[in-house]
Coordinates of C-alpha atoms in Angstrom, one line a residue:
Chain A
L279 CA -12.5 11.6 -23.1
D280 CA -13.5 7.9 -23.3
D281 CA -17.0 6.7 -24.7
A282 CA -18.6 7.0 -21.9
G283 CA -17.1 10.8 -21.2
L284 CA -18.3 11.6 -24.3
L285 CA -21.8 10.3 -23.9
R286 CA -22.1 12.7 -21.1
A287 CA -20.9 15.5 -22.5
M288 CA -23.2 15.1 -25.3
Q289 CA -25.9 15.0 -22.6
Q290 CA -25.0 18.5 -21.7
G291 CA -25.1 19.5 -25.6
D292 CA -22.1 19.1 -27.1
Q293 CA -22.5 18.8 -30.4
A294 CA -18.5 18.1 -30.9
S295 CA -19.1 14.8 -29.3
V296 CA -20.9 13.4 -32.0
A297 CA -18.2 14.1 -34.0
E298 CA -16.0 12.6 -32.3
L299 CA -18.1 9.5 -31.7
Y300 CA -18.7 9.5 -35.5
E301 CA -14.6 9.8 -35.7
R302 CA -14.4 6.8 -33.6
Y303 CA -17.4 4.4 -34.8
G304 CA -18.6 6.1 -38.3
G305 CA -16.1 3.1 -40.0
A306 CA -17.8 0.4 -38.2
A307 CA -21.2 1.9 -38.5
Y308 CA -21.3 2.5 -42.1
G309 CA -19.3 -1.1 -42.7
L310 CA -22.5 -2.8 -40.4
A311 CA -25.0 -0.7 -42.8
F312 CA -23.4 -1.6 -45.9
R313 CA -23.4 -5.1 -45.2
I314 CA -26.9 -5.2 -44.5
T315 CA -28.1 -3.1 -46.7
N316 CA -25.7 -3.3 -49.8
D317 CA -26.5 0.2 -50.7
G318 CA -23.9 2.9 -50.5
T319 CA -26.9 5.9 -50.2
L320 CA -28.8 3.9 -48.2
A321 CA -26.0 3.0 -45.5
E322 CA -25.1 6.9 -45.4
D323 CA -28.8 7.7 -44.5
V324 CA -29.0 4.7 -42.1
V325 CA -25.7 5.8 -40.2
Q326 CA -27.0 9.4 -40.5
D327 CA -30.1 8.5 -39.0
A328 CA -28.5 6.4 -36.5
F329 CA -25.9 9.4 -35.1
V330 CA -28.7 11.9 -35.2
S331 CA -30.7 9.0 -32.9
V332 CA -27.9 9.1 -30.9
W333 CA -27.9 12.7 -30.4
K334 CA -31.4 12.7 -29.6
Q335 CA -32.2 10.2 -27.3
C336 CA -28.1 10.1 -25.1
G337 CA -30.0 11.2 -22.3
R338 CA -31.7 8.2 -22.1
F339 CA -28.7 5.9 -22.1
D340 CA -26.7 5.2 -18.8
A341 CA -23.1 5.4 -19.8
G342 CA -22.1 3.9 -16.7
R343 CA -24.0 0.9 -17.7
G344 CA -23.4 0.0 -21.0
Q345 CA -21.1 0.0 -24.1
V346 CA -21.8 3.0 -26.1
R347 CA -20.5 1.3 -29.1
S348 CA -22.6 -1.6 -28.7
W349 CA -25.9 0.9 -28.2
L350 CA -24.9 2.8 -31.0
L351 CA -24.4 -0.1 -33.6
T352 CA -27.5 -1.9 -32.3
I353 CA -29.5 1.6 -33.4
V354 CA -27.2 1.4 -36.8
H355 CA -28.2 -2.5 -37.1
H356 CA -32.0 -1.6 -36.5
K357 CA -32.2 1.3 -38.8
A358 CA -30.2 -0.9 -41.8
I359 CA -33.1 -3.9 -41.1
D360 CA -35.8 -1.8 -41.1
A361 CA -34.8 0.5 -44.6
V362 CA -33.9 -3.2 -45.8
R363 CA -37.4 -4.1 -45.1
R364 CA -39.2 -0.9 -46.4
R365 CA -37.2 -1.2 -49.7
T366 CA -38.7 -4.9 -50.1
N367 CA -42.2 -3.4 -49.1
R368 CA -42.2 -6.3 -46.6
A369 CA -45.2 -6.5 -44.3
E370 CA -43.1 -7.0 -41.1
R371 CA -41.8 -4.1 -40.4
A372 CA -39.6 -3.2 -37.4
L373 CA -41.2 -1.3 -34.4
P374 CA -39.2 2.3 -34.1
E375 CA -37.3 1.1 -31.5
G376 CA -35.6 -2.0 -31.1
P377 CA -33.4 -3.8 -28.8
E378 CA -31.1 -0.5 -28.8
E379 CA -33.6 0.6 -26.3
F380 CA -33.7 -2.5 -24.0
I381 CA -29.7 -1.9 -23.5
A382 CA -30.4 1.8 -23.2
A383 CA -32.9 1.5 -20.2
H384 CA -30.6 -1.8 -18.6
G385 CA -27.2 -2.1 -19.7
R386 CA -25.8 -5.4 -19.4
P387 CA -25.3 -7.3 -16.4
D388 CA -22.1 -7.6 -14.9
E389 CA -21.4 -11.2 -16.0
I390 CA -22.2 -10.1 -19.2
A391 CA -19.6 -7.0 -18.9
E392 CA -16.9 -9.6 -18.0
M393 CA -17.3 -11.8 -21.3
T394 CA -14.8 -11.2 -23.7
M395 CA -16.5 -9.3 -26.5
D396 CA -13.5 -8.3 -28.8
A397 CA -14.0 -9.4 -32.5
A398 CA -11.6 -12.7 -32.4
A399 CA -13.7 -13.9 -29.5
V400 CA -16.7 -13.1 -31.2
R401 CA -16.1 -14.9 -34.3
A402 CA -14.6 -17.5 -32.5
A403 CA -18.2 -17.6 -30.9
V404 CA -19.9 -17.6 -34.0
A405 CA -17.8 -20.6 -35.7
L406 CA -18.5 -23.1 -32.8
I407 CA -22.2 -23.0 -32.8
P408 CA -23.5 -25.8 -35.2
E409 CA -24.4 -24.8 -38.8
D410 CA -27.9 -24.8 -38.7
Q411 CA -28.3 -22.1 -35.6
R412 CA -25.2 -20.0 -37.3
T413 CA -27.0 -19.7 -40.6
T414 CA -30.4 -18.9 -38.9
I415 CA -28.9 -16.0 -36.7
M416 CA -27.0 -14.6 -39.7
L417 CA -30.2 -14.5 -41.4
A418 CA -31.6 -12.7 -38.7
Y419 CA -28.7 -10.1 -38.2
F420 CA -27.4 -9.5 -41.7
E421 CA -30.2 -10.1 -43.7
G422 CA -33.0 -8.2 -41.7
M423 CA -35.3 -11.2 -41.9
T424 CA -37.8 -12.0 -39.2
H425 CA -38.1 -15.6 -38.0
V426 CA -41.0 -16.3 -40.0
E427 CA -39.1 -15.4 -42.8
I428 CA -36.3 -17.5 -41.9
A429 CA -38.7 -20.3 -41.4
E430 CA -40.1 -20.2 -44.9
R431 CA -36.5 -19.7 -46.4
M432 CA -35.1 -22.3 -44.8
Q433 CA -38.0 -24.5 -45.3
V434 CA -38.0 -25.5 -41.4
P435 CA -41.0 -25.0 -38.8
L436 CA -41.0 -21.5 -37.6
G437 CA -41.0 -23.3 -33.9
T438 CA -37.6 -24.6 -34.9
V439 CA -36.3 -21.2 -36.2
K440 CA -37.2 -19.4 -33.0
S441 CA -35.1 -22.6 -30.9
R442 CA -32.3 -22.0 -33.6
L443 CA -32.1 -18.3 -32.3
R444 CA -32.3 -18.8 -28.7
I445 CA -30.0 -21.6 -28.4
G446 CA -27.6 -20.3 -30.9
L447 CA -27.3 -17.0 -28.9
E448 CA -27.1 -18.7 -25.3
K449 CA -24.2 -20.9 -26.8
M450 CA -22.3 -18.1 -28.2
R451 CA -23.0 -16.3 -24.5
E452 CA -21.3 -19.6 -22.7
Y453 CA -18.7 -19.6 -25.9
L454 CA -18.1 -16.1 -24.7
R455 CA -17.0 -16.6 -21.0
P456 CA -13.4 -16.0 -20.7
K457 CA -13.0 -19.6 -19.2
V458 CA -14.2 -21.2 -22.4
L459 CA -12.0 -19.6 -25.0
E460 CA -9.1 -19.4 -22.9
Chain B
M674 CA -47.8 -12.8 -23.9
N675 CA -46.8 -15.3 -21.2
C676 CA -43.7 -16.7 -20.2
D677 CA -43.4 -19.7 -22.4
Q678 CA -44.0 -17.7 -25.5
A679 CA -41.8 -14.9 -24.3
E680 CA -38.9 -17.6 -23.6
E681 CA -39.3 -19.1 -27.3
L682 CA -38.9 -15.6 -28.7
L683 CA -36.2 -14.2 -26.8
G684 CA -33.6 -15.4 -29.5
A685 CA -35.5 -13.4 -31.9
Y686 CA -36.1 -10.3 -30.1
A687 CA -32.6 -10.2 -29.3
L688 CA -31.9 -10.3 -32.9
D689 CA -34.2 -7.9 -33.8
A690 CA -36.1 -10.7 -36.0
L691 CA -39.8 -10.3 -34.8
P692 CA -42.1 -8.4 -36.6
E693 CA -43.7 -5.2 -35.2
G694 CA -46.8 -6.8 -33.5
E695 CA -44.6 -9.7 -31.9
A696 CA -41.9 -7.7 -30.8
A697 CA -44.3 -5.1 -28.9
E698 CA -45.9 -8.0 -26.9
M699 CA -42.5 -8.9 -25.8
R700 CA -41.2 -5.5 -25.1
A701 CA -44.9 -5.1 -22.9
H702 CA -43.8 -8.5 -21.2
L703 CA -40.2 -7.6 -20.6
R704 CA -41.5 -4.6 -18.3
T705 CA -43.3 -7.0 -16.1
C706 CA -41.2 -10.1 -15.9
E707 CA -37.9 -10.0 -14.4
T708 CA -36.7 -13.3 -15.0
H709 CA -37.0 -13.0 -19.0
A710 CA -36.2 -9.3 -18.9
A711 CA -32.6 -10.7 -17.5
K712 CA -32.5 -13.4 -20.1
A713 CA -33.3 -10.8 -22.6
R714 CA -30.2 -8.5 -21.3
E715 CA -28.1 -11.3 -21.8
L716 CA -28.9 -12.4 -25.0
V717 CA -29.0 -8.8 -26.4
A718 CA -25.8 -8.0 -25.2
V719 CA -24.6 -10.9 -27.2
A720 CA -26.4 -10.1 -30.5
S721 CA -25.1 -6.5 -30.0
Q722 CA -21.7 -7.8 -30.8
L723 CA -22.2 -9.7 -34.3
H724 CA -21.4 -6.0 -35.6
T725 CA -17.8 -7.2 -34.6
T726 CA -17.4 -9.6 -37.3
V727 CA -18.1 -6.9 -39.8
E728 CA -15.2 -4.7 -41.4
P729 CA -15.0 -1.5 -40.9
A730 CA -15.7 0.6 -44.4
T731 CA -14.8 4.0 -45.1
P732 CA -17.6 6.1 -45.2
P733 CA -18.1 8.9 -48.0
A734 CA -16.0 11.6 -47.2
A735 CA -19.2 14.1 -46.9
L736 CA -20.8 12.1 -44.3
G737 CA -19.5 13.2 -41.3
N738 CA -20.6 16.9 -42.3
R739 CA -23.7 15.8 -43.1
I740 CA -24.3 14.6 -39.7
A741 CA -22.8 17.2 -37.9
A742 CA -25.7 19.5 -40.0
A743 CA -28.3 17.3 -39.1
V744 CA -27.2 17.2 -35.4
A745 CA -27.6 21.2 -35.4
A746 CA -30.5 21.3 -37.2
T747 CA -32.4 18.5 -34.1
P748 CA -32.9 19.5 -30.7
Q749 CA -32.3 16.9 -28.3
G750 CA -35.1 14.8 -27.3
G751 CA -37.8 16.4 -29.5
T752 CA -39.1 15.6 -32.7
I753 CA -36.3 14.5 -35.3
S754 CA -35.8 17.3 -37.9
S755 CA -34.9 14.0 -40.1
P756 CA -33.0 13.9 -43.0
T757 CA -34.9 10.5 -43.8
R758 CA -38.1 12.8 -44.7
T759 CA -36.5 13.1 -47.6
L760 CA -34.5 10.5 -48.5
S761 CA -34.1 7.6 -46.2
H762 CA -36.7 5.0 -46.8
E763 CA -38.1 5.9 -49.9
P764 CA -35.6 5.4 -52.8
A765 CA -37.9 4.1 -55.1
R766 CA -39.9 8.0 -54.9
L767 CA -37.3 9.9 -54.2
E768 CA -35.8 8.6 -57.6
E769 CA -39.3 9.0 -59.3
R770 CA -39.6 12.4 -58.0
R771 CA -35.8 13.6 -59.0
I772 CA -36.8 12.1 -62.5
R773 CA -40.1 14.2 -62.4
T774 CA -38.1 17.3 -61.4
A775 CA -35.3 16.9 -64.1
N776 CA -37.6 16.1 -66.9
R777 CA -40.0 19.4 -66.1
L778 CA -37.2 21.6 -65.6
Q779 CA -35.6 20.3 -69.2
W780 CA -39.1 21.2 -70.9
R781 CA -38.6 24.9 -69.5
P782 CA -37.2 27.1 -72.2
A783 CA -35.5 28.8 -69.6
F784 CA -33.3 25.9 -68.4
A785 CA -32.1 24.8 -72.0
F786 CA -29.0 24.3 -70.6
G787 CA -25.6 22.8 -71.7
A788 CA -24.8 19.7 -69.7
L789 CA -22.2 19.9 -67.2
A790 CA -20.5 17.5 -65.1
A791 CA -20.1 17.9 -61.9
A792 CA -20.2 16.8 -58.3
L793 CA -21.3 18.2 -55.0
A794 CA -21.2 17.4 -51.3
I795 CA -21.7 19.0 -48.0
A796 CA -19.3 20.7 -46.0
V797 CA -19.8 22.9 -42.4
A798 CA -18.0 26.3 -43.2
G799 CA -17.2 28.2 -39.9
L800 CA -19.8 31.0 -40.5
L801 CA -22.5 28.4 -41.5
A802 CA -22.1 26.2 -38.7
W803 CA -22.1 29.2 -36.7
N804 CA -25.2 30.1 -38.3
I805 CA -27.2 26.9 -37.8
N806 CA -26.3 26.6 -34.5
L807 CA -27.5 30.0 -33.7
R808 CA -30.8 29.6 -35.4
N809 CA -31.1 26.5 -33.7
D810 CA -31.8 27.8 -30.5
S811 CA -34.6 29.4 -31.3
G812 CA -36.3 27.5 -33.8
S813 CA -36.5 24.7 -35.9
A814 CA -35.6 23.2 -39.2
D815 CA -35.7 20.8 -41.6
V816 CA -32.5 19.2 -43.5
F817 CA -32.7 18.1 -46.8
A818 CA -30.3 15.9 -48.8
V819 CA -29.0 17.5 -52.5
R820 CA -28.8 15.2 -55.1
P821 CA -26.8 15.3 -58.1
L822 CA -29.3 15.3 -61.1
A823 CA -27.0 13.2 -63.6
Q824 CA -28.4 9.5 -63.7
D825 CA -25.6 7.6 -62.8
T826 CA -24.6 9.6 -59.6
G827 CA -27.0 8.8 -56.5
A828 CA -24.9 9.9 -54.0
T829 CA -26.3 12.9 -51.5
A830 CA -24.2 15.7 -52.7
G831 CA -25.1 18.4 -50.0
Y832 CA -27.5 20.0 -47.6
V833 CA -30.0 22.8 -47.4
V834 CA -31.4 23.9 -43.7
L835 CA -34.5 25.3 -44.0
Y836 CA -35.2 26.9 -41.1
D837 CA -39.1 27.8 -40.0
D838 CA -38.6 31.7 -40.7
G839 CA -38.2 30.7 -44.4
S840 CA -34.5 31.4 -44.3
A841 CA -32.3 28.7 -45.2
A842 CA -28.2 27.5 -45.3
V843 CA -27.0 25.7 -48.2
I844 CA -23.4 23.8 -47.6
G845 CA -21.7 21.6 -50.2
E846 CA -18.3 20.6 -50.1
S847 CA -15.9 18.9 -53.3
L848 CA -17.5 20.5 -55.9
P849 CA -15.4 20.8 -59.2
R850 CA -13.0 23.6 -59.8
L851 CA -14.3 26.6 -61.9
D852 CA -12.2 28.5 -63.8
A853 CA -12.4 32.5 -63.2
S854 CA -15.1 33.1 -65.8
Q855 CA -17.6 31.0 -63.8
T856 CA -19.4 30.5 -60.1
Y857 CA -22.1 28.9 -58.6
Q858 CA -25.3 30.1 -58.3
L859 CA -28.8 28.7 -56.4
W860 CA -32.1 28.9 -57.5
S861 CA -35.5 28.4 -56.0
L862 CA -37.7 26.5 -58.0
S863 CA -41.6 26.8 -58.2
P864 CA -43.9 23.9 -59.1
E865 CA -44.3 24.8 -62.6
G866 CA -40.4 24.8 -63.0
E867 CA -39.5 28.7 -62.7
A868 CA -36.2 29.7 -61.3
T869 CA -35.6 32.7 -58.9
S870 CA -32.1 33.5 -58.1
L871 CA -30.9 33.2 -54.5
G872 CA -27.5 34.4 -54.9
L873 CA -24.5 33.5 -55.7
M874 CA -22.8 30.9 -53.7
D875 CA -19.5 31.6 -51.8
Y876 CA -16.5 28.7 -52.7
D877 CA -13.3 28.2 -51.7
D878 CA -10.4 26.2 -53.3
A879 CA -11.1 23.2 -51.4
G880 CA -14.0 22.7 -53.2
V881 CA -16.4 24.0 -50.3
A882 CA -19.5 25.9 -51.3
T883 CA -21.7 28.0 -48.8
S884 CA -24.6 29.9 -49.2
S885 CA -26.7 31.8 -46.4
V886 CA -30.5 32.7 -48.1
D887 CA -33.0 35.4 -46.1
D888 CA -35.9 33.9 -48.0
I889 CA -37.0 31.0 -50.3
A890 CA -40.2 31.7 -51.4
A891 CA -43.0 30.3 -49.8
G892 CA -43.9 27.6 -52.5
S893 CA -41.2 26.6 -54.1
T894 CA -40.6 22.9 -54.2
A895 CA -36.8 22.5 -55.0
V896 CA -33.6 24.3 -54.5
A897 CA -30.9 24.1 -57.5
I898 CA -27.4 24.7 -58.6
T899 CA -26.1 25.7 -61.7
I900 CA -22.7 26.6 -63.3
E901 CA -22.9 30.5 -64.8
P902 CA -20.8 33.0 -65.9
A903 CA -18.9 35.2 -63.4
G904 CA -21.4 37.4 -61.9
G905 CA -24.1 35.1 -61.9
S906 CA -27.1 35.5 -64.4
D907 CA -30.9 36.4 -64.0
Q908 CA -31.9 33.3 -65.3
P909 CA -30.3 30.0 -65.3
T910 CA -28.0 29.2 -68.2
S911 CA -26.8 26.1 -67.8
A912 CA -28.5 22.5 -66.5
P913 CA -28.9 22.4 -62.8
L914 CA -26.3 19.9 -61.5
Y915 CA -27.8 19.4 -58.3
I916 CA -31.4 19.8 -56.9
A917 CA -32.8 19.2 -53.0
E918 CA -36.6 18.7 -53.3
L919 CA -38.0 20.8 -50.4

């Protein structure tokens, strides 16, 4: 079964599909959770929580419209940054659900689905954006910092952080169009 | 939130970098504004690929079994019977409880055990997995992590699935090999630290241990595992190696 098939089986209550999904992406999930939390125990809990969420919420995901892997790892990311924010007792908690809900509901537009999304292309896109935008995006994604926290860390106005995050992603989007990278 | 504000926050939203209040406002805006919903789709899609820049890592061997057990105990679309209830977001509190429990046990004469090093992790043996699934059809269950009591081992080491009828399943793997004169025994602990035997655990050469318990006494606050002489003991004769706070 491909990933979409696994999701459909899961939607029928097939628990073995979760095990298969874990077999495929457990390493990526754990790597991401550990990268964000820097704590093996917390990373395990995050990954477990994420897979259980996939099991619970798979009925909301249209496997024909989105990438299962991206959805899963967006859940892992969201839970990891929430765990980090809790651990550090930050006031700015994350919502119970993050952008993964948006992915589940909307999938990806066709033009995005056609983009080059392999690791090398994404790394290249990250490398190609200006350093200040790259750093801002990395602080948000891997450190779980909110825009306010990033502004404090980087000693720049909040509006600057908002712009860097948006423009940086927009540039990555352009770089990820196959014709740009070819 | 108006369109100008939403436009400004698109990147932060896609990267999950909005605090709770603004994120909620953004989501509300995206439900009604197709222009920004379309832009959000693109940026969320790009942000969702950043994980590819992280190399996969090998998870602990027991994690897959933990997930399988948690899934078996969690109904789809319902309220999560979350393992995070005991662990995920409260490491400091968990540690405090763990130490408190350990200290409490050490004060009880019945627990004046010799120290034994060991490691316990979870597994789903066939019969036990069947048991979990069967019960999950008709009732709910809570899942609790088993942790080593040794200070230097913080990893989740096992699993207790506690059903709403008071019965429970305990699963583990990678247990240290015992010689023929020893066995693993399961105990429920009262708030005062008194131990009640829940029986011996089945144990195989692969280090997988399982136990099904018909009834964990009401008021039990923890389940502990000790190494006992073959045949078991009326009261623990060694220090608990692992404990699950219920």
